[in-house]
CSV table of C-alpha atoms in Angstrom, one decimal:
chain,number,residue,atom,x,y,z
A,904,MET,CA,-0.1,-0.3,0.1
A,905,GLU,CA,1.4,3.3,-1.1
A,906,THR,CA,1.1,5.2,2.4
A,907,GLY,CA,3.3,6.8,4.7
A,908,LEU,CA,6.0,9.8,3.9
A,909,TYR,CA,7.6,7.7,1.5
A,910,GLN,CA,4.4,6.2,-0.2
A,911,GLY,CA,5.7,2.7,-0.1
A,912,ASN,CA,8.9,3.5,-2.0
A,913,ILE,CA,10.8,0.5,-0.4
A,914,ILE,CA,14.2,1.6,-1.9
A,915,ALA,CA,14.0,5.1,0.0
A,916,ILE,CA,12.9,3.7,3.2
A,917,LEU,CA,15.7,0.9,3.4
A,918,ILE,CA,18.3,4.1,2.3
A,919,SER,CA,16.8,6.3,5.3
A,920,TRP,CA,17.0,3.4,8.1
A,921,ILE,CA,20.1,1.5,7.1
A,922,PHE,CA,22.1,4.5,6.2
A,923,GLY,CA,20.7,6.7,9.0
A,924,PHE,CA,21.3,4.3,11.7
A,925,ILE,CA,24.9,3.4,10.9
A,926,GLY,CA,25.6,6.7,10.1
A,927,VAL,CA,24.3,8.2,13.6
A,928,PHE,CA,26.4,5.8,15.8
A,929,ALA,CA,29.5,6.0,13.3
A,930,ASN,CA,29.5,9.8,13.5
A,931,LEU,CA,29.1,9.9,17.4
A,932,TYR,CA,32.0,7.4,17.6
A,933,VAL,CA,34.3,9.8,15.3
A,934,ILE,CA,33.2,12.9,17.5
A,935,TYR,CA,34.3,11.1,20.6
A,936,PHE,CA,37.3,9.8,18.9
A,937,SER,CA,38.4,12.8,17.5
A,938,THR,CA,37.7,15.1,20.4
A,939,THR,CA,39.5,12.6,22.7
A,940,ARG,CA,42.6,12.9,20.5
A,941,TYR,CA,42.4,16.6,20.1
A,942,TRP,CA,42.2,17.2,23.9
A,943,SER,CA,45.0,14.5,24.5
A,944,LYS,CA,48.8,15.7,25.5
A,945,ASN,CA,50.1,12.9,23.3
A,946,ASN,CA,52.3,11.6,26.3
A,947,GLY,CA,55.6,12.4,24.1
A,948,GLN,CA,54.7,10.6,21.2
A,949,ILE,CA,53.9,12.3,17.9
A,950,LYS,CA,50.2,11.3,17.2
A,951,LEU,CA,47.7,13.1,14.9
A,952,ASN,CA,47.6,16.6,15.1
A,953,LYS,CA,44.9,18.8,16.8
A,954,VAL,CA,44.2,20.6,13.3
A,955,HIS,CA,43.3,17.3,11.4
A,956,ASN,CA,41.5,16.0,14.8
A,957,PHE,CA,39.6,19.2,14.8
A,958,PHE,CA,38.7,19.2,11.3
A,959,ILE,CA,37.5,15.5,11.6
A,960,ALA,CA,35.2,16.4,14.7
A,961,ASN,CA,33.6,19.2,12.9
A,962,LEU,CA,32.9,16.9,9.5
A,963,ALA,CA,31.7,14.1,12.1
A,964,ILE,CA,28.9,16.9,13.5
A,965,ALA,CA,28.0,17.8,9.9
A,966,ASP,CA,27.5,14.1,8.8
A,967,PHE,CA,25.8,13.6,12.1
A,968,PHE,CA,23.0,16.1,11.0
A,969,GLY,CA,22.8,14.3,8.0
A,970,SER,CA,22.5,11.0,9.4
A,971,SER,CA,20.2,12.1,11.8
A,972,TYR,CA,17.9,13.8,9.3
A,973,LEU,CA,17.5,10.3,7.7
A,974,LEU,CA,16.7,8.6,10.8
A,975,ILE,CA,14.0,11.4,11.7
A,976,ILE,CA,12.2,10.9,8.3
A,977,ALA,CA,12.4,7.1,8.4
A,978,SER,CA,11.2,7.0,11.8
A,979,ALA,CA,8.2,9.7,10.8
A,980,ASP,CA,7.4,7.4,7.9
A,981,GLN,CA,6.8,4.4,10.0
A,982,TYR,CA,4.8,6.2,12.5
A,983,TYR,CA,2.4,8.2,10.2
A,984,ALA,CA,2.1,4.8,7.9
A,985,VAL,CA,0.5,3.2,10.9
A,986,HIS,CA,-1.3,5.8,12.6
A,987,TYR,CA,-2.3,8.0,9.8
A,988,SER,CA,-2.3,5.4,7.0
A,989,LYS,CA,-5.3,6.8,5.2
A,990,ILE,CA,-4.4,10.3,5.1
A,991,TYR,CA,-1.2,9.5,3.7
A,992,ALA,CA,-2.4,7.1,1.0
A,993,CYS,CA,-4.2,10.3,-0.6
A,994,PHE,CA,-1.7,11.0,-2.8
A,995,SER,CA,-1.8,7.6,-4.8
A,996,ASN,CA,-5.7,7.6,-4.8
A,997,THR,CA,-5.6,11.3,-5.9
A,998,SER,CA,-7.8,12.2,-2.8
A,999,CYS,CA,-6.2,14.8,-1.1
A,1000,GLN,CA,-8.6,17.4,-1.1
A,1001,ASN,CA,-9.9,19.1,2.3
A,1002,LEU,CA,-6.9,17.1,3.9
A,1003,THR,CA,-3.9,18.4,5.7
A,1004,ASN,CA,-0.4,17.1,5.7
A,1005,ILE,CA,0.0,17.1,9.6
A,1006,TRP,CA,3.6,15.9,9.4
A,1007,VAL,CA,5.1,19.2,7.8
A,1008,GLN,CA,3.1,21.2,10.6
A,1009,THR,CA,5.4,20.0,13.1
A,1010,TRP,CA,8.6,21.4,14.9
A,1011,THR,CA,10.3,18.1,14.2
A,1012,CYS,CA,9.7,18.4,10.1
A,1013,SER,CA,11.1,22.1,10.5
A,1014,PHE,CA,14.2,21.0,12.6
A,1015,SER,CA,14.8,18.2,9.9
A,1016,ARG,CA,14.8,20.6,7.4
A,1017,VAL,CA,17.5,22.5,9.2
A,1018,LEU,CA,19.5,19.5,9.7
A,1019,ALA,CA,19.4,18.6,6.1
A,1020,ASN,CA,20.4,22.0,4.6
A,1021,ILE,CA,23.5,22.0,7.0
A,1022,ALA,CA,24.5,18.4,6.0
A,1023,THR,CA,24.2,19.3,2.3
A,1024,PHE,CA,26.9,21.8,2.2
A,1025,LEU,CA,29.2,21.8,5.4
A,1026,PRO,CA,30.5,18.1,5.0
A,1027,ALA,CA,32.1,19.1,1.5
A,1028,LEU,CA,33.6,22.4,2.8
A,1029,ILE,CA,35.3,20.6,5.4
A,1030,THR,CA,36.3,17.5,3.4
A,1031,LEU,CA,38.2,20.2,1.1
A,1032,LEU,CA,39.9,21.6,4.4
A,1033,ILE,CA,41.0,18.2,5.4
A,1034,ALA,CA,42.3,17.1,2.0
A,1035,PHE,CA,44.3,20.4,1.8
A,1036,ASP,CA,45.7,20.1,5.4
A,1037,ARG,CA,46.9,16.3,4.4
A,1038,TYR,CA,48.4,17.7,1.4
A,1039,THR,CA,50.5,20.3,2.8
A,1040,MET,CA,51.8,18.4,5.7
A,1041,LEU,CA,52.6,15.2,3.6
A,1042,VAL,CA,53.8,16.8,0.3
A,1043,LEU,CA,55.1,20.0,1.8
A,1044,PRO,CA,56.3,19.5,5.2
A,1045,HIS,CA,58.9,22.1,5.0
A,1046,ASN,CA,56.7,24.8,3.8
A,1047,ALA,CA,55.3,25.9,7.1
A,1048,LYS,CA,53.5,28.9,5.5
A,1049,TYR,CA,51.1,26.4,3.9
A,1050,HIS,CA,50.4,24.6,6.8
A,1051,LEU,CA,47.3,25.4,8.8
A,1052,ASP,CA,47.7,26.2,12.6
A,1053,MET,CA,44.7,25.9,14.9
A,1054,LYS,CA,43.9,29.8,14.6
A,1055,SER,CA,43.5,29.5,10.9
A,1056,ALA,CA,41.9,25.9,11.0
A,1057,LYS,CA,39.1,27.7,13.3
A,1058,PHE,CA,38.8,30.5,11.3
A,1059,HIS,CA,38.1,28.6,8.0
A,1060,VAL,CA,36.0,26.1,9.9
A,1061,PHE,CA,34.0,29.3,11.2
A,1062,ILE,CA,33.5,30.8,7.7
A,1063,SER,CA,32.2,27.1,6.6
A,1064,TRP,CA,29.7,27.1,9.3
A,1065,ILE,CA,28.6,30.8,8.4
A,1066,PHE,CA,28.1,29.9,4.8
A,1067,ALA,CA,26.2,26.4,5.4
A,1068,LEU,CA,23.9,28.2,8.0
A,1069,SER,CA,23.2,31.4,5.8
A,1070,VAL,CA,22.1,29.2,3.0
A,1071,THR,CA,20.0,27.0,5.7
A,1072,VAL,CA,18.4,30.2,6.9
A,1073,ILE,CA,17.4,31.8,3.4
A,1074,SER,CA,16.3,28.1,2.3
A,1075,ASN,CA,14.0,27.6,5.2
A,1076,ILE,CA,12.5,31.1,5.1
A,1077,GLN,CA,11.9,30.5,1.5
A,1078,SER,CA,10.3,26.9,2.2
A,1079,ASP,CA,8.3,28.3,4.7
A,1080,ARG,CA,7.0,31.0,2.0
A,1081,LEU,CA,5.9,28.1,-0.1
A,1082,TYR,CA,4.1,25.8,2.4
A,1083,GLU,CA,1.0,24.4,1.1
A,1084,PRO,CA,-1.0,22.2,4.0
A,1085,ASP,CA,-2.7,20.2,1.6
A,1086,ASN,CA,0.5,19.1,-0.6
A,1087,PHE,CA,1.5,15.5,-0.2
A,1088,ARG,CA,4.4,15.1,-2.8
A,1089,LEU,CA,7.2,13.1,-2.0
A,1090,PHE,CA,9.5,16.2,-1.7
A,1091,THR,CA,7.1,17.9,0.7
A,1092,ASN,CA,6.8,14.7,3.0
A,1093,VAL,CA,10.4,14.8,3.4
A,1094,CYS,CA,10.3,18.7,4.2
A,1095,PHE,CA,11.5,20.3,1.3
A,1096,PHE,CA,8.8,22.5,0.1
A,1097,SER,CA,10.7,24.4,-3.1
A,1098,THR,CA,10.2,23.4,-6.6
A,1099,LEU,CA,11.9,24.1,-9.8
A,1100,THR,CA,9.5,27.1,-10.6
A,1101,ASP,CA,10.7,28.6,-7.7
A,1102,ALA,CA,13.8,31.0,-8.7
A,1103,VAL,CA,15.3,30.8,-5.1
A,1104,PHE,CA,15.4,27.1,-5.0
A,1105,ARG,CA,16.9,27.3,-8.4
A,1106,VAL,CA,19.4,29.4,-7.2
A,1107,PHE,CA,20.0,27.3,-4.3
A,1108,ALA,CA,20.4,24.3,-6.1
A,1109,ILE,CA,23.1,25.4,-8.4
A,1110,ILE,CA,25.0,26.8,-5.5
A,1111,ALA,CA,24.9,23.3,-4.2
A,1112,PHE,CA,25.9,21.4,-7.1
A,1113,SER,CA,28.4,23.9,-8.1
A,1114,THR,CA,29.9,23.4,-4.4
A,1115,MET,CA,29.9,19.7,-4.5
A,1116,ILE,CA,31.6,19.3,-8.2
A,1117,LEU,CA,34.4,21.9,-7.5
A,1118,VAL,CA,35.0,20.5,-3.9
A,1119,TYR,CA,34.9,16.9,-5.5
A,1120,LEU,CA,37.4,17.8,-8.2
A,1121,THR,CA,39.5,19.7,-5.8
A,1122,THR,CA,39.7,17.3,-3.2
A,1123,MET,CA,40.3,14.3,-5.5
A,1124,GLY,CA,43.1,16.3,-7.0
A,1125,LEU,CA,44.9,16.7,-3.6
A,1126,TYR,CA,44.6,13.3,-2.8
A,1127,THR,CA,46.1,12.2,-6.1
A,1128,ALA,CA,48.9,14.7,-5.8
A,1129,ILE,CA,49.6,13.0,-2.5
A,1130,ILE,CA,49.7,9.4,-4.1
A,1131,LEU,CA,52.1,10.8,-6.7
A,1132,HIS,CA,54.2,12.4,-4.4
A,1133,ILE,CA,54.8,9.0,-2.4
A,1134,ARG,CA,55.1,7.0,-5.4
A,1135,ARG,CA,58.1,9.7,-6.7
A,1136,CYS,CA,59.8,9.2,-3.5
A,1137,ARG,CA,59.6,5.4,-3.4
A,1138,ASN,CA,61.2,5.4,-6.8
A,1139,GLN,CA,63.9,7.3,-5.6
A,1140,ILE,CA,64.7,5.0,-2.9
A,1141,ASN,CA,67.8,2.6,-3.6
A,1142,THR,CA,68.2,-1.2,-2.3
A,1143,LEU,CA,69.5,0.3,1.2
A,1144,PHE,CA,66.2,1.5,2.2
A,1145,LEU,CA,64.2,-1.3,0.9
A,1146,THR,CA,62.2,-1.4,4.4
A,1147,ARG,CA,61.3,2.1,4.0
A,1148,GLY,CA,60.2,1.4,0.4
A,1149,ASN,CA,58.1,-1.3,1.8
A,1150,PHE,CA,56.5,1.4,3.8
A,1151,GLN,CA,56.2,3.8,1.0
A,1152,ARG,CA,54.4,1.1,-1.1
A,1153,ARG,CA,51.7,0.0,1.6
A,1154,ALA,CA,51.1,4.0,2.5
A,1155,GLU,CA,50.3,4.3,-1.2
A,1156,THR,CA,48.1,1.2,-1.6
A,1157,ARG,CA,46.1,2.5,1.5
A,1158,LEU,CA,45.9,6.1,0.1
A,1159,CYS,CA,44.8,4.7,-3.3
A,1160,ILE,CA,42.0,2.5,-1.8
A,1161,ILE,CA,40.6,5.0,0.3
A,1162,THR,CA,40.8,7.8,-2.4
A,1163,GLY,CA,39.0,5.2,-4.7
A,1164,ILE,CA,36.5,4.7,-1.9
A,1165,LEU,CA,36.0,8.6,-1.4
A,1166,ALA,CA,35.9,9.3,-5.2
A,1167,ILE,CA,32.9,6.6,-5.8
A,1168,THR,CA,30.9,7.1,-2.5
A,1169,ASN,CA,31.1,11.1,-3.3
A,1170,LEU,CA,30.2,10.7,-6.8
A,1171,MET,CA,27.4,8.4,-6.2
A,1172,SER,CA,26.2,10.7,-3.7
A,1173,TRP,CA,25.7,13.8,-5.4
A,1174,LEU,CA,25.6,12.8,-9.3
A,1175,PRO,CA,21.9,11.2,-9.3
A,1176,ALA,CA,20.5,14.1,-7.7
A,1177,LEU,CA,22.4,16.4,-10.6
A,1178,LEU,CA,20.8,14.2,-12.8
A,1179,VAL,CA,17.3,14.7,-11.5
A,1180,PHE,CA,17.8,18.6,-11.3
A,1181,ILE,CA,19.0,18.6,-15.1
A,1182,THR,CA,16.3,16.2,-16.2
A,1183,THR,CA,13.6,17.8,-14.4
A,1184,ALA,CA,14.6,21.4,-15.6
A,1185,ILE,CA,14.5,20.3,-19.2
A,1186,LYS,CA,11.3,18.1,-18.8
A,1187,VAL,CA,12.8,14.8,-19.8
A,1188,PRO,CA,9.6,12.4,-19.9
A,1189,PHE,CA,11.0,9.6,-17.6
A,1190,ILE,CA,11.4,11.9,-14.7
A,1191,LEU,CA,7.8,13.2,-15.0
A,1192,SER,CA,6.7,9.8,-15.0
A,1193,LYS,CA,5.6,8.1,-11.6
A,1194,THR,CA,8.6,6.1,-11.8
A,1195,GLY,CA,10.7,9.0,-12.3
A,1196,TYR,CA,8.8,10.8,-9.3
A,1197,HIS,CA,10.0,7.8,-7.1
A,1198,PHE,CA,13.3,7.9,-8.6
A,1199,SER,CA,13.8,11.5,-7.7
A,1200,ILE,CA,13.3,11.1,-3.9
A,1201,ILE,CA,15.8,8.3,-4.2
A,1202,ALA,CA,18.3,10.4,-5.8
A,1203,TYR,CA,17.6,13.0,-3.2
A,1204,LEU,CA,18.3,10.8,-0.2
A,1205,LEU,CA,21.6,9.8,-1.7
A,1206,LEU,CA,23.0,13.4,-0.9
A,1207,PHE,CA,23.1,12.1,2.7
A,1208,VAL,CA,24.8,9.0,2.4
A,1209,ASN,CA,28.0,10.2,2.6
A,1210,SER,CA,27.0,11.4,6.1
A,1211,CYS,CA,27.4,7.6,6.8
A,1212,MET,CA,30.3,6.7,4.6
A,1213,ASN,CA,32.5,9.7,5.5
A,1214,PRO,CA,33.0,8.7,9.2
A,1215,VAL,CA,33.8,5.3,7.9
A,1216,SER,CA,36.3,6.1,4.9
A,1217,TYR,CA,38.0,9.3,7.0
A,1218,THR,CA,38.5,6.9,10.4
A,1219,ILE,CA,40.3,4.5,8.3
A,1220,LEU,CA,42.4,6.8,6.5
A,1221,THR,CA,43.2,8.4,9.8
A,1222,LEU,CA,44.3,5.1,11.8
A,1223,LYS,CA,46.0,4.0,8.7
A,1224,THR,CA,48.0,7.1,7.9
A,1225,GLY,CA,48.5,8.5,11.2
A,1226,LYS,CA,51.7,6.6,12.0
A,1227,SER,CA,53.5,8.5,9.1
A,1228,CYS,CA,53.3,11.5,10.7
A,1229,ASP,CA,56.0,10.0,13.4
A,1230,CYS,CA,58.7,10.1,10.3
A,1231,LEU,CA,57.4,11.5,7.0
A,1232,SER,CA,59.2,10.4,4.2
A,1233,TYR,CA,60.1,13.5,2.2
A,1234,CYS,CA,61.3,13.8,-1.4
A,1235,SER,CA,63.3,17.3,-2.2
A,1236,ASN,CA,65.8,18.3,-4.8
A,1237,HIS,CA,68.4,16.6,-2.7
A,1238,GLY,CA,67.0,13.3,-2.7
A,1239,PHE,CA,65.3,11.2,0.1
A,1240,LYS,CA,64.8,12.4,3.6
A,1241,CYS,CA,63.1,11.2,6.9
A,1242,VAL,CA,61.5,14.1,8.5
A,1243,ARG,CA,60.2,14.2,12.0
A,1244,LEU,CA,57.1,16.2,12.4
A,1245,LYS,CA,56.0,18.1,15.4
A,1246,PRO,CA,52.1,18.3,16.3
A,1247,ARG,CA,50.5,21.7,15.6
A,1248,ASN,CA,49.0,23.5,18.7
């Protein structure tokens, strides 16, 4: 029966429950892990620096918002499918006249929209900061002027939060203006009231996709540069440094795997939504059909899948590459060097 907020869309329901549930607990773990290491004194050992842990903690908080959004919508879908099944079956029966979408009137829906908007922009910006920080520390360890200290890191994260919150406020104001109590569309049920006919939403969507694509390409470029740097250094090592060469090879392999995971998950997160946005704008028949209608909500929900995948990927990346900060292999014009890096305050 096509009832509930998702109108019986099984794939949308599974995405929300699975990625929402895993994402909430994974991000809580990362928040605890990164904040604990941020405040630790390291006991004389070179561990992950405070700047990196600060970035990871903020990324986990932003991703926690996205995972919480999925879990809230999934829970609401279950609740209204059970207790208000007749009301939320009206869209498929084309009998929504004189009915009110009581879910979108709740504070929970409004709060969910805030979480969703923040989670759309903020993680992308922070992942870029993380990639830049890793690049400068691993590829440019001697060029301190490019390194981010805590003061500059806090400034960049603050600007990222301000940007995400500003877009969120504008989006929410516009959504409230377009609110229709008798609207039972899928996008309305997930607390997203705007449509492509609204100029503000078009600008919002263009900013969102432009940010995602630019950050995606830049982040992948930085990690690719790190991998190429490690490979170039490894090729300069002779047989006297075989152990170090093996370490470099393992580091290169790990970075390749994690970069590949990040590339695929990020691409699969925003690409379907971008395709839906474009095909809807040019009115492709498929996207206007019932199947396309349900595919659109799936593509939208995939935007938040990274809220689950980011903590897993970056935790693995953190644990596997953290040891390399003890003795960083640095390749200069004068040959191969081993440089000990001190944690930044």
